[in-house]
PDB file of C-alpha atoms in Angstrom:
ATOM      1  CA  MET A   4      46.409  28.570  20.422  1.00 36.00           C
ATOM      2  CA  PRO A   5      48.268  31.959  20.338  1.00 35.00           C
ATOM      3  CA  LYS A   6      47.393  34.419  23.054  1.00 38.00           C
ATOM      4  CA  LEU A   7      45.897  37.780  22.134  1.00 31.00           C
ATOM      5  CA  SER A   8      48.106  40.781  22.852  1.00 31.00           C
ATOM      6  CA  PHE A   9      47.190  44.441  23.179  1.00 28.00           C
ATOM      7  CA  ASP A  10      49.148  47.655  22.734  1.00 34.00           C
ATOM      8  CA  VAL A  11      47.645  50.197  25.161  1.00 32.00           C
ATOM      9  CA  ASP A  12      49.630  53.086  23.634  1.00 37.00           C
ATOM     10  CA  ARG A  13      48.122  52.648  20.179  1.00 37.00           C
ATOM     11  CA  ALA A  14      44.561  53.618  19.434  1.00 41.00           C
ATOM     12  CA  PRO A  15      43.050  50.976  17.171  1.00 44.00           C
ATOM     13  CA  PRO A  16      41.183  51.813  13.980  1.00 46.00           C
ATOM     14  CA  GLU A  17      37.436  52.060  14.341  1.00 47.00           C
ATOM     15  CA  ASP A  18      36.868  48.912  12.269  1.00 46.00           C
ATOM     16  CA  GLU A  19      39.294  46.799  14.293  1.00 46.00           C
ATOM     17  CA  THR A  20      37.824  44.494  16.910  1.00 48.00           C
ATOM     18  CA  ILE A  21      40.033  43.869  19.913  1.00 48.00           C
ATOM     19  CA  GLY A  22      39.963  40.603  21.723  1.00 52.00           C
ATOM     20  CA  GLU A  23      37.165  39.084  19.630  1.00 53.00           C
ATOM     21  CA  PRO A  24      37.111  35.368  20.408  1.00 54.00           C
ATOM     22  CA  THR A  25      37.667  32.986  17.556  1.00 53.00           C
ATOM     23  CA  GLU A  26      35.726  29.801  16.993  1.00 58.00           C
ATOM     24  CA  PRO A  27      37.647  26.805  18.381  1.00 55.00           C
ATOM     25  CA  GLY A  28      38.768  24.296  15.801  1.00 57.00           C
ATOM     26  CA  GLN A  29      37.617  20.710  15.851  1.00 61.00           C
ATOM     27  CA  PRO A  30      40.041  18.272  17.552  1.00 59.00           C
ATOM     28  CA  HIS A  31      41.751  15.645  15.439  1.00 51.00           C
ATOM     29  CA  GLU A  32      39.792  12.389  15.122  1.00 58.00           C
ATOM     30  CA  ALA A  33      42.711  10.477  16.654  1.00 57.00           C
ATOM     31  CA  LEU A  34      41.946  12.170  19.977  1.00 58.00           C
ATOM     32  CA  PHE A  35      38.789  10.085  20.376  1.00 57.00           C
ATOM     33  CA  LEU A  36      40.882   6.920  20.077  1.00 59.00           C
ATOM     34  CA  VAL A  37      43.172   8.104  22.877  1.00 62.00           C
ATOM     35  CA  LEU A  38      40.571   9.347  25.381  1.00 63.00           C
ATOM     36  CA  PRO A  39      39.363   5.895  26.581  1.00 63.00           C
ATOM     37  CA  TYR A  40      42.941   5.028  27.599  1.00 61.00           C
ATOM     38  CA  LEU A  41      43.444   8.104  29.782  1.00 68.00           C
ATOM     39  CA  SER A  42      43.183   8.003  33.546  1.00 70.00           C
ATOM     40  CA  LEU A  43      40.657  10.182  35.317  1.00 76.00           C
ATOM     41  CA  SER A  44      43.312  12.804  36.058  1.00 72.00           C
ATOM     42  CA  GLY A  45      44.299  12.713  32.375  1.00 68.00           C
ATOM     43  CA  LEU A  46      40.715  13.292  31.258  1.00 70.00           C
ATOM     44  CA  ILE A  47      40.387  16.206  33.671  1.00 70.00           C
ATOM     45  CA  ALA A  48      43.635  17.710  32.353  1.00 67.00           C
ATOM     46  CA  VAL A  49      42.443  17.384  28.757  1.00 66.00           C
ATOM     47  CA  GLY A  50      39.202  19.131  29.654  1.00 62.00           C
ATOM     48  CA  GLU A  51      41.131  22.083  31.081  1.00 62.00           C
ATOM     49  CA  ALA A  52      43.446  22.513  28.083  1.00 63.00           C
ATOM     50  CA  CYS A  53      41.087  24.425  25.783  1.00 67.00           C
ATOM     51  CA  THR A  54      37.445  24.710  24.787  1.00 70.00           C
ATOM     52  CA  SER A  55      37.541  22.202  21.932  1.00 63.00           C
ATOM     53  CA  LEU A  56      39.282  19.536  24.020  1.00 62.00           C
ATOM     54  CA  ARG A  57      36.915  20.186  26.902  1.00 63.00           C
ATOM     55  CA  ASP A  58      33.916  19.642  24.644  1.00 67.00           C
ATOM     56  CA  ALA A  59      35.463  16.508  23.144  1.00 62.00           C
ATOM     57  CA  ALA A  60      36.088  14.945  26.558  1.00 64.00           C
ATOM     58  CA  ARG A  61      32.669  15.990  27.823  1.00 65.00           C
ATOM     59  CA  ASP A  62      30.591  14.788  24.869  1.00 65.00           C
ATOM     60  CA  ASP A  63      32.303  11.427  24.361  1.00 67.00           C
ATOM     61  CA  VAL A  64      30.691   8.856  26.684  1.00 73.00           C
ATOM     62  CA  LEU A  65      33.157   6.010  26.095  1.00 78.00           C
ATOM     63  CA  PRO A  66      36.035   7.370  28.278  1.00 76.00           C
ATOM     64  CA  TRP A  67      33.698   7.693  31.271  1.00 83.00           C
ATOM     65  CA  LEU A  68      32.318   4.136  31.330  1.00 87.00           C
ATOM     66  CA  GLU A  69      35.185   2.993  33.595  1.00 89.00           C
ATOM     67  CA  LEU A  70      35.423   5.296  36.614  1.00 91.00           C
ATOM     68  CA  VAL A  71      38.625   4.577  38.540  1.00 91.00           C
ATOM     69  CA  VAL A  72      39.832   6.979  41.224  1.00 92.00           C
ATOM     70  CA  ASP A  73      43.135   6.469  43.030  1.00 88.00           C
ATOM     71  CA  ASP A  74      45.933   8.616  44.457  1.00 84.00           C
ATOM     72  CA  PRO A  75      46.251  11.551  44.494  1.00 83.00           C
ATOM     73  CA  LEU A  76      42.650  12.291  43.474  1.00 87.00           C
ATOM     74  CA  SER A  77      41.212   9.800  45.979  1.00 90.00           C
ATOM     75  CA  ARG A  78      42.140  11.983  48.938  1.00 88.00           C
ATOM     76  CA  ARG A  79      40.166  14.942  47.552  1.00 91.00           C
ATOM     77  CA  LEU A  80      37.088  13.242  46.114  1.00 92.00           C
ATOM     78  CA  HIS A  81      33.766  14.146  47.745  1.00 95.00           C
ATOM     79  CA  ASP A  82      30.256  12.882  47.069  1.00 96.00           C
ATOM     80  CA  GLU A  83      29.460  15.883  44.892  1.00 95.00           C
ATOM     81  CA  ASN A  84      32.555  15.310  42.729  1.00 92.00           C
ATOM     82  CA  LEU A  85      31.777  11.611  42.381  1.00 95.00           C
ATOM     83  CA  ILE A  86      28.187  12.238  41.311  1.00 95.00           C
ATOM     84  CA  GLU A  87      29.278  14.877  38.792  1.00 91.00           C
ATOM     85  CA  ILE A  88      31.950  12.668  37.237  1.00 90.00           C
ATOM     86  CA  ALA A  89      29.651   9.628  37.133  1.00 93.00           C
ATOM     87  CA  SER A  90      26.985  11.678  35.339  1.00 90.00           C
ATOM     88  CA  LYS A  91      29.289  11.993  32.307  1.00 88.00           C
ATOM     89  CA  ALA A  92      28.582   8.328  31.487  1.00 89.00           C
ATOM     90  CA  ASN A  93      24.884   9.161  30.928  1.00 90.00           C
ATOM     91  CA  GLY A  94      23.715   6.232  33.040  1.00 92.00           C
ATOM     92  CA  LYS A  95      25.939   3.701  31.247  1.00 92.00           C
ATOM     93  CA  LEU A  96      28.691   3.408  33.851  1.00 93.00           C
ATOM     94  CA  ARG A  97      30.104  -0.147  33.984  1.00 93.00           C
ATOM     95  CA  THR A  98      32.920   0.018  36.579  1.00 94.00           C
ATOM     96  CA  VAL A  99      33.219   2.054  39.773  1.00 95.00           C
ATOM     97  CA  GLY A 100      36.691   1.846  41.286  1.00 95.00           C
ATOM     98  CA  LEU A 101      37.167   4.035  44.339  1.00 95.00           C
ATOM     99  CA  PHE A 102      40.498   3.240  45.987  1.00 95.00           C
ATOM    100  CA  ASN A 103      41.031   4.787  49.430  1.00 93.00           C
ATOM    101  CA  CYS A 104      38.443   7.506  48.800  1.00 95.00           C
ATOM    102  CA  THR A 105      37.859   8.202  52.481  1.00 95.00           C
ATOM    103  CA  LYS A 106      35.472  11.133  51.930  1.00 96.00           C
ATOM    104  CA  ILE A 107      32.872   9.169  49.958  1.00 97.00           C
ATOM    105  CA  THR A 108      29.771   8.314  51.994  1.00 97.00           C
ATOM    106  CA  ASP A 109      26.932   5.824  51.643  1.00 97.00           C
ATOM    107  CA  GLY A 110      24.718   8.544  50.190  1.00 97.00           C
ATOM    108  CA  GLY A 111      27.149   9.371  47.388  1.00 97.00           C
ATOM    109  CA  LEU A 112      27.613   5.730  46.430  1.00 97.00           C
ATOM    110  CA  GLN A 113      23.869   5.077  46.527  1.00 97.00           C
ATOM    111  CA  SER A 114      23.200   8.047  44.258  1.00 97.00           C
ATOM    112  CA  VAL A 115      25.674   6.745  41.683  1.00 96.00           C
ATOM    113  CA  THR A 116      24.270   3.212  41.689  1.00 96.00           C
ATOM    114  CA  GLU A 117      20.699   4.444  41.349  1.00 95.00           C
ATOM    115  CA  LYS A 118      21.561   6.413  38.221  1.00 95.00           C
ATOM    116  CA  ASN A 119      23.843   3.755  36.704  1.00 94.00           C
ATOM    117  CA  PRO A 120      22.065   0.366  36.739  1.00 93.00           C
ATOM    118  CA  LEU A 121      24.629  -1.272  34.409  1.00 93.00           C
ATOM    119  CA  ILE A 122      27.504  -1.322  36.921  1.00 95.00           C
ATOM    120  CA  THR A 123      29.081  -4.804  37.055  1.00 93.00           C
ATOM    121  CA  LYS A 124      32.255  -4.063  39.039  1.00 94.00           C
ATOM    122  CA  LEU A 125      32.139  -2.227  42.355  1.00 96.00           C
ATOM    123  CA  TYR A 126      35.523  -1.549  43.964  1.00 96.00           C
ATOM    124  CA  VAL A 127      35.623   0.469  47.194  1.00 96.00           C
ATOM    125  CA  PRO A 128      38.678  -0.820  49.130  1.00 94.00           C
ATOM    126  CA  GLY A 129      39.917   1.537  51.810  1.00 94.00           C
ATOM    127  CA  CYS A 130      36.844   3.797  51.536  1.00 96.00           C
ATOM    128  CA  THR A 131      36.494   4.161  55.278  1.00 95.00           C
ATOM    129  CA  GLY A 132      33.628   6.652  54.949  1.00 96.00           C
ATOM    130  CA  LEU A 133      31.420   3.818  53.682  1.00 97.00           C
ATOM    131  CA  THR A 134      29.668   1.276  55.874  1.00 97.00           C
ATOM    132  CA  PRO A 135      29.032  -2.399  55.061  1.00 97.00           C
ATOM    133  CA  GLU A 136      25.304  -1.659  55.134  1.00 97.00           C
ATOM    134  CA  GLY A 137      25.791   1.158  52.605  1.00 97.00           C
ATOM    135  CA  VAL A 138      27.659  -1.129  50.223  1.00 97.00           C
ATOM    136  CA  ILE A 139      24.993  -3.813  50.592  1.00 97.00           C
ATOM    137  CA  ASN A 140      22.253  -1.288  49.786  1.00 97.00           C
ATOM    138  CA  ALA A 141      24.145  -0.225  46.672  1.00 96.00           C
ATOM    139  CA  VAL A 142      24.533  -3.853  45.599  1.00 95.00           C
ATOM    140  CA  LYS A 143      20.841  -4.504  46.211  1.00 95.00           C
ATOM    141  CA  THR A 144      19.959  -1.475  44.095  1.00 95.00           C
ATOM    142  CA  LEU A 145      22.003  -2.803  41.199  1.00 93.00           C
ATOM    143  CA  SER A 146      20.612  -6.313  41.539  1.00 92.00           C
ATOM    144  CA  ALA A 147      17.025  -5.009  41.640  1.00 90.00           C
ATOM    145  CA  ASN A 148      17.496  -3.892  38.032  1.00 76.00           C
ATOM    146  CA  GLY A 149      18.386  -7.409  36.931  1.00 81.00           C
ATOM    147  CA  ASN A 150      22.108  -6.657  36.948  1.00 82.00           C
ATOM    148  CA  ILE A 151      24.612  -9.389  37.877  1.00 84.00           C
ATOM    149  CA  LEU A 152      27.717  -8.126  39.650  1.00 89.00           C
ATOM    150  CA  GLN A 153      30.983  -9.699  38.520  1.00 90.00           C
ATOM    151  CA  SER A 154      33.209  -8.588  41.386  1.00 91.00           C
ATOM    152  CA  ILE A 155      33.266  -6.495  44.544  1.00 94.00           C
ATOM    153  CA  LYS A 156      36.240  -5.152  46.510  1.00 94.00           C
ATOM    154  CA  ILE A 157      35.616  -4.038  50.073  1.00 96.00           C
ATOM    155  CA  ASN A 158      38.893  -4.725  51.887  1.00 94.00           C
ATOM    156  CA  GLY A 159      39.589  -2.044  54.476  1.00 92.00           C
ATOM    157  CA  LEU A 160      35.987  -1.148  55.301  1.00 95.00           C
ATOM    158  CA  TYR A 161      35.297  -0.895  59.016  1.00 94.00           C
ATOM    159  CA  ASN A 162      33.103  -3.366  60.932  1.00 94.00           C
ATOM    160  CA  LEU A 163      32.853  -6.014  58.236  1.00 95.00           C
ATOM    161  CA  GLN A 164      31.068  -9.028  59.693  1.00 95.00           C
ATOM    162  CA  LYS A 165      30.306 -12.528  58.488  1.00 95.00           C
ATOM    163  CA  GLN A 166      26.680 -11.695  57.786  1.00 96.00           C
ATOM    164  CA  HIS A 167      27.741  -8.821  55.527  1.00 96.00           C
ATOM    165  CA  LEU A 168      30.007 -11.117  53.543  1.00 94.00           C
ATOM    166  CA  GLN A 169      27.278 -13.737  53.224  1.00 93.00           C
ATOM    167  CA  VAL A 170      24.827 -11.201  51.812  1.00 94.00           C
ATOM    168  CA  LEU A 171      27.341  -9.928  49.252  1.00 94.00           C
ATOM    169  CA  GLN A 172      28.271 -13.469  48.244  1.00 90.00           C
ATOM    170  CA  SER A 173      24.639 -14.206  47.526  1.00 90.00           C
ATOM    171  CA  TYR A 174      24.469 -11.337  45.050  1.00 91.00           C
ATOM    172  CA  VAL A 175      27.624 -12.230  43.134  1.00 86.00           C
ATOM    173  CA  GLN A 176      26.958 -15.978  43.333  1.00 63.00           C
ATOM    174  CA  VAL A 177      30.331 -16.829  44.849  1.00 55.00           C
ATOM    175  CA  ASN A 178      31.371 -20.436  45.328  1.00 52.00           C
ATOM    176  CA  PRO A 179      33.502 -20.446  48.533  1.00 53.00           C
ATOM    177  CA  GLU A 180      35.672 -23.322  47.263  1.00 52.00           C
ATOM    178  CA  THR A 181      36.341 -21.508  43.987  1.00 49.00           C
ATOM    179  CA  LEU A 182      37.036 -18.285  45.876  1.00 49.00           C
ATOM    180  CA  GLU A 183      39.600 -20.004  48.091  1.00 48.00           C
ATOM    181  CA  HIS A 184      41.323 -21.659  45.139  1.00 48.00           C
ATOM    182  CA  ARG A 185      41.487 -18.553  42.972  1.00 49.00           C
ATOM    183  CA  CYS A 186      42.170 -15.859  45.533  1.00 49.00           C
ATOM    184  CA  SER A 187      44.066 -17.385  48.432  1.00 45.00           C
ATOM    185  CA  THR A 188      46.729 -19.398  46.652  1.00 43.00           C
ATOM    186  CA  HIS A 189      48.814 -16.448  45.470  1.00 47.00           C
ATOM    187  CA  PHE A 190      50.156 -13.275  47.004  1.00 51.00           C
ATOM    188  CA  ARG A 191      48.838 -10.027  45.541  1.00 49.00           C
ATOM    189  CA  ARG A 192      49.329  -6.455  46.626  1.00 47.00           C
ATOM    190  CA  GLU A 193      46.347  -4.343  47.580  1.00 43.00           C
ATOM    191  CA  GLY A 194      43.982  -3.911  44.634  1.00 41.00           C
ATOM    192  CA  ASP A 195      45.926  -6.211  42.293  1.00 49.00           C
ATOM    193  CA  CYS A 196      43.423  -9.068  42.167  1.00 52.00           C
ATOM    194  CA  ASN A 197      41.091  -8.596  39.205  1.00 51.00           C
ATOM    195  CA  VAL A 198      39.671 -12.135  39.008  1.00 56.00           C
ATOM    196  CA  CYS A 199      38.339 -12.689  42.545  1.00 71.00           C
ATOM    197  CA  PRO A 200      34.575 -12.116  42.912  1.00 88.00           C
ATOM    198  CA  ILE A 201      35.152 -10.716  46.416  1.00 91.00           C
ATOM    199  CA  ASP A 202      38.539  -9.681  47.779  1.00 91.00           C
ATOM    200  CA  VAL A 203      37.874 -10.698  51.403  1.00 92.00           C
ATOM    201  CA  GLU A 204      36.864 -13.883  53.207  1.00 91.00           C
ATOM    202  CA  ILE A 205      36.841 -15.359  56.698  1.00 93.00           C
ATOM    203  CA  CYS A 206      40.349 -15.774  58.050  1.00 92.00           C
ATOM    204  CA  PRO A 207      40.821 -19.360  59.294  1.00 90.00           C
ATOM    205  CA  LYS A 208      42.944 -18.137  62.210  1.00 89.00           C
ATOM    206  CA  CYS A 209      41.156 -15.124  63.707  1.00 92.00           C
ATOM    207  CA  ASN A 210      37.736 -15.907  62.181  1.00 93.00           C
ATOM    208  CA  LYS A 211      37.334 -12.296  61.017  1.00 94.00           C
ATOM    209  CA  VAL A 212      36.427 -10.963  57.565  1.00 94.00           C
ATOM    210  CA  ARG A 213      39.702  -9.900  56.024  1.00 92.00           C
ATOM    211  CA  LYS A 214      41.900 -10.368  52.991  1.00 90.00           C
ATOM    212  CA  VAL A 215      43.336 -13.885  53.251  1.00 87.00           C
ATOM    213  CA  LEU A 216      46.546 -14.939  51.518  1.00 83.00           C
ATOM    214  CA  ILE A 217      48.800 -17.950  51.350  1.00 79.00           C
ATOM    215  CA  CYS A 218      52.583 -17.920  51.039  1.00 75.00           C
ATOM    216  CA  PRO A 219      53.665 -18.197  47.359  1.00 75.00           C
ATOM    217  CA  ILE A 220      57.180 -19.388  48.216  1.00 70.00           C
ATOM    218  CA  GLU A 221      57.576 -23.123  47.640  1.00 65.00           C
ATOM    219  CA  THR A 222      60.475 -23.294  50.105  1.00 60.00           C
ATOM    220  CA  CYS A 223      58.419 -21.774  52.912  1.00 65.00           C
ATOM    221  CA  VAL A 224      59.121 -23.489  56.245  1.00 58.00           C
ATOM    222  CA  ARG A 225      55.423 -24.111  56.843  1.00 56.00           C
ATOM    223  CA  LYS A 226      55.024 -25.761  53.437  1.00 52.00           C
ATOM    224  CA  ARG A 227      58.169 -27.797  53.854  1.00 51.00           C
ATOM    225  CA  ASP A 228      56.862 -29.117  57.151  1.00 50.00           C
ATOM    226  CA  ARG A 229      53.590 -30.075  55.447  1.00 47.00           C
ATOM    227  CA  ARG A 230      51.695 -27.544  57.498  1.00 52.00           C
ATOM    228  CA  LEU A 231      50.002 -25.815  54.579  1.00 50.00           C
ATOM    229  CA  GLY A 232      47.085 -24.694  56.716  1.00 55.00           C
ATOM    230  CA  GLU A 233      49.499 -22.784  58.942  1.00 68.00           C
ATOM    231  CA  CYS A 234      50.591 -20.696  55.949  1.00 76.00           C
ATOM    232  CA  ARG A 235      47.148 -19.297  55.144  1.00 81.00           C
ATOM    233  CA  GLY A 236      45.718 -16.293  56.941  1.00 86.00           C
ATOM    234  CA  CYS A 237      45.212 -12.539  56.967  1.00 88.00           C
ATOM    235  CA  GLY A 238      48.006 -10.021  57.348  1.00 84.00           C
ATOM    236  CA  SER A 239      47.253  -9.511  61.038  1.00 86.00           C
ATOM    237  CA  CYS A 240      47.683 -13.218  61.802  1.00 88.00           C
ATOM    238  CA  ILE A 241      50.668 -13.982  59.556  1.00 86.00           C
ATOM    239  CA  PRO A 242      53.344 -11.320  58.885  1.00 87.00           C
ATOM    240  CA  ARG A 243      54.166 -11.253  55.148  1.00 87.00           C
ATOM    241  CA  CYS A 244      56.825  -9.619  53.046  1.00 88.00           C
ATOM    242  CA  ILE A 245      55.370  -6.677  51.124  1.00 87.00           C
ATOM    243  CA  GLU A 246      57.572  -7.533  48.137  1.00 86.00           C
ATOM    244  CA  CYS A 247      57.151 -11.280  47.583  1.00 84.00           C
ATOM    245  CA  GLY A 248      54.399 -12.273  50.012  1.00 83.00           C
ATOM    246  CA  ALA A 249      56.505 -14.822  51.857  1.00 84.00           C
ATOM    247  CA  CYS A 250      55.728 -15.595  55.480  1.00 83.00           C
ATOM    248  CA  VAL A 251      58.111 -13.739  57.779  1.00 83.00           C
ATOM    249  CA  GLU A 252      59.166 -15.399  61.011  1.00 77.00           C
ATOM    250  CA  LEU A 253      59.033 -13.299  64.151  1.00 74.00           C
ATOM    251  CA  ASP A 254      62.806 -13.567  64.581  1.00 71.00           C
ATOM    252  CA  ASP A 255      63.352 -11.868  61.196  1.00 74.00           C
ATOM    253  CA  LEU A 256      61.009  -8.916  61.771  1.00 77.00           C
ATOM    254  CA  GLU A 257      63.584  -6.766  63.544  1.00 73.00           C
ATOM    255  CA  GLU A 258      66.545  -7.815  61.414  1.00 79.00           C
ATOM    256  CA  ALA A 259      64.811  -7.123  58.084  1.00 83.00           C
ATOM    257  CA  GLU A 260      63.283  -3.793  59.102  1.00 85.00           C
ATOM    258  CA  ALA A 261      62.301  -1.259  56.426  1.00 89.00           C
ATOM    259  CA  ILE A 262      62.363   2.540  56.695  1.00 89.00           C
ATOM    260  CA  CYS A 263      58.708   2.746  55.647  1.00 87.00           C
ATOM    261  CA  ALA A 264      57.683   0.230  58.372  1.00 86.00           C
ATOM    262  CA  ASP A 265      56.522  -2.325  55.798  1.00 88.00           C
ATOM    263  CA  ILE A 266      57.443  -5.938  56.469  1.00 89.00           C
ATOM    264  CA  LEU A 267      60.256  -7.481  54.431  1.00 90.00           C
ATOM    265  CA  CYS A 268      61.675 -10.973  54.343  1.00 87.00           C
ATOM    266  CA  MET A 269      65.436 -11.317  54.694  1.00 88.00           C
ATOM    267  CA  SER A 270      65.844 -12.267  51.024  1.00 87.00           C
ATOM    268  CA  CYS A 271      64.113  -9.129  49.738  1.00 90.00           C
ATOM    269  CA  TRP A 272      65.802  -6.972  52.388  1.00 91.00           C
ATOM    270  CA  LEU A 273      69.231  -8.019  51.132  1.00 91.00           C
ATOM    271  CA  GLN A 274      68.366  -7.146  47.520  1.00 91.00           C
ATOM    272  CA  LEU A 275      67.051  -3.622  48.129  1.00 90.00           C
ATOM    273  CA  PRO A 276      69.346  -0.546  48.237  1.00 89.00           C
ATOM    274  CA  LYS A 277      70.105   0.667  51.760  1.00 89.00           C
ATOM    275  CA  CYS A 278      70.481   4.069  53.372  1.00 89.00           C
ATOM    276  CA  ASP A 279      74.148   4.932  53.894  1.00 86.00           C
ATOM    277  CA  PHE A 280      73.496   5.934  57.503  1.00 86.00           C
ATOM    278  CA  CYS A 281      70.892   3.579  59.014  1.00 88.00           C
ATOM    279  CA  ASN A 282      71.426   0.668  56.592  1.00 90.00           C
ATOM    280  CA  LYS A 283      67.693   0.209  56.042  1.00 90.00           C
ATOM    281  CA  PRO A 284      65.847   0.030  52.703  1.00 91.00           C
ATOM    282  CA  TYR A 285      62.537   1.323  51.443  1.00 90.00           C
ATOM    283  CA  CYS A 286      60.167  -1.212  49.965  1.00 89.00           C
ATOM    284  CA  LYS A 287      59.702  -0.721  46.224  1.00 87.00           C
ATOM    285  CA  ARG A 288      56.278   0.822  46.748  1.00 81.00           C
ATOM    286  CA  HIS A 289      57.708   3.664  48.865  1.00 83.00           C
ATOM    287  CA  ALA A 290      61.105   3.992  47.202  1.00 83.00           C
ATOM    288  CA  GLU A 291      59.975   6.070  44.236  1.00 77.00           C
ATOM    289  CA  GLY A 292      61.176   9.661  44.589  1.00 70.00           C
ATOM    290  CA  ARG A 293      62.827   8.997  47.966  1.00 74.00           C
ATOM    291  CA  LEU A 294      66.197   7.566  46.963  1.00 74.00           C
ATOM    292  CA  ASN A 295      68.198  10.774  47.222  1.00 65.00           C
ATOM    293  CA  PRO A 296      71.669   9.797  45.975  1.00 62.00           C
ATOM    294  CA  SER A 297      74.463  10.414  48.446  1.00 54.00           C
ATOM    295  CA  GLY A 298      77.172   8.816  46.365  1.00 53.00           C
ATOM    296  CA  PRO A 299      77.776   6.308  43.575  1.00 49.00           C
ATOM    297  CA  ARG A 300      76.109   3.428  45.454  1.00 56.00           C
ATOM    298  CA  GLY A 301      73.756   4.522  48.215  1.00 67.00           C
ATOM    299  CA  PHE A 302      71.238   7.113  49.315  1.00 85.00           C
ATOM    300  CA  VAL A 303      70.159   8.960  52.449  1.00 86.00           C
ATOM    301  CA  CYS A 304      66.640   8.274  53.706  1.00 87.00           C
ATOM    302  CA  GLU A 305      64.276  11.012  54.867  1.00 83.00           C
ATOM    303  CA  LEU A 306      64.756  10.258  58.560  1.00 82.00           C
ATOM    304  CA  CYS A 307      68.541  10.388  58.369  1.00 85.00           C
ATOM    305  CA  THR A 308      68.368  13.567  56.288  1.00 78.00           C
ATOM    306  CA  VAL A 309      66.402  15.260  59.078  1.00 71.00           C
ATOM    307  CA  TYR A 310      68.867  14.079  61.726  1.00 63.00           C
ATOM    308  CA  GLU A 311      71.779  15.266  59.605  1.00 57.00           C
ATOM    309  CA  GLU A 312      70.233  18.741  59.190  1.00 55.00           C
ATOM    310  CA  ASP A 313      69.589  18.973  62.948  1.00 52.00           C
ATOM    311  CA  ASP A 314      73.238  18.190  63.654  1.00 50.00           C
ATOM    312  CA  ILE A 315      74.330  20.883  61.228  1.00 47.00           C
ATOM    313  CA  ASP A 316      72.035  23.476  62.843  1.00 46.00           C
ATOM    314  CA  VAL A 317      73.457  22.695  66.252  1.00 41.00           C
TER     315      VAL A 317
END
């Protein structure tokens, strides 16, 4: 839309209207096919583009039925923002995915569930402002309306106890044997599992409620020695490579060290590009935007860049 311009040195004719707003045109029909595929940040950006796009994004309910908030919006989301965004679904919200939204409280989540009884997927991993009791109350609110939850993600919440897990399992009708078979036989990064009813269980080693995984590598030493039970546990009990999920022996932890402090197995460590100075790699999750080329083959990591600048200043 062209911007209006004014010439302050020219007196306009009496019948000329300056700056009169024009009626916004209707957006193309293809826009409504695109909106449901946009992320939350994309929908917000569309709404800020112009009046017609704002109205289109606001009045169309379909794009707001799946509410998924992740970085970088997750760090800024408050209860008031969550309630406002959820209200755009007009009570028909189906999925609430709040990933690492540390500023969301039990009150905000409860308000959303009370106004949206059709929610079937509740994902709040890493939302440390929530309590297990708050999540249970939200689940009870949804179940009181005859709703059957398909899946819940709560990994990373503080003070999760066995009794909390048992209550949640009763509302999603989880079969522990099915849960173990479907969720603990393969390595997945945080938030990647979309088929598990609940993303946590009781770790067989520390007996705490955590995300439990099993090594996916067939040549794992524990599997080769027929000690399959030794290969299953939470991340605190069994160090695992962030790239492939393989069990990492204590002797390899120092040798296969990553810049970002994530754990790597020796095989993945050898395949990743290394810093020219410290000879350490980033894991793939942290490498994006940080591989500052220093030559045709390598890069200089952030830590070595700081040290190099300090030496120059001296």
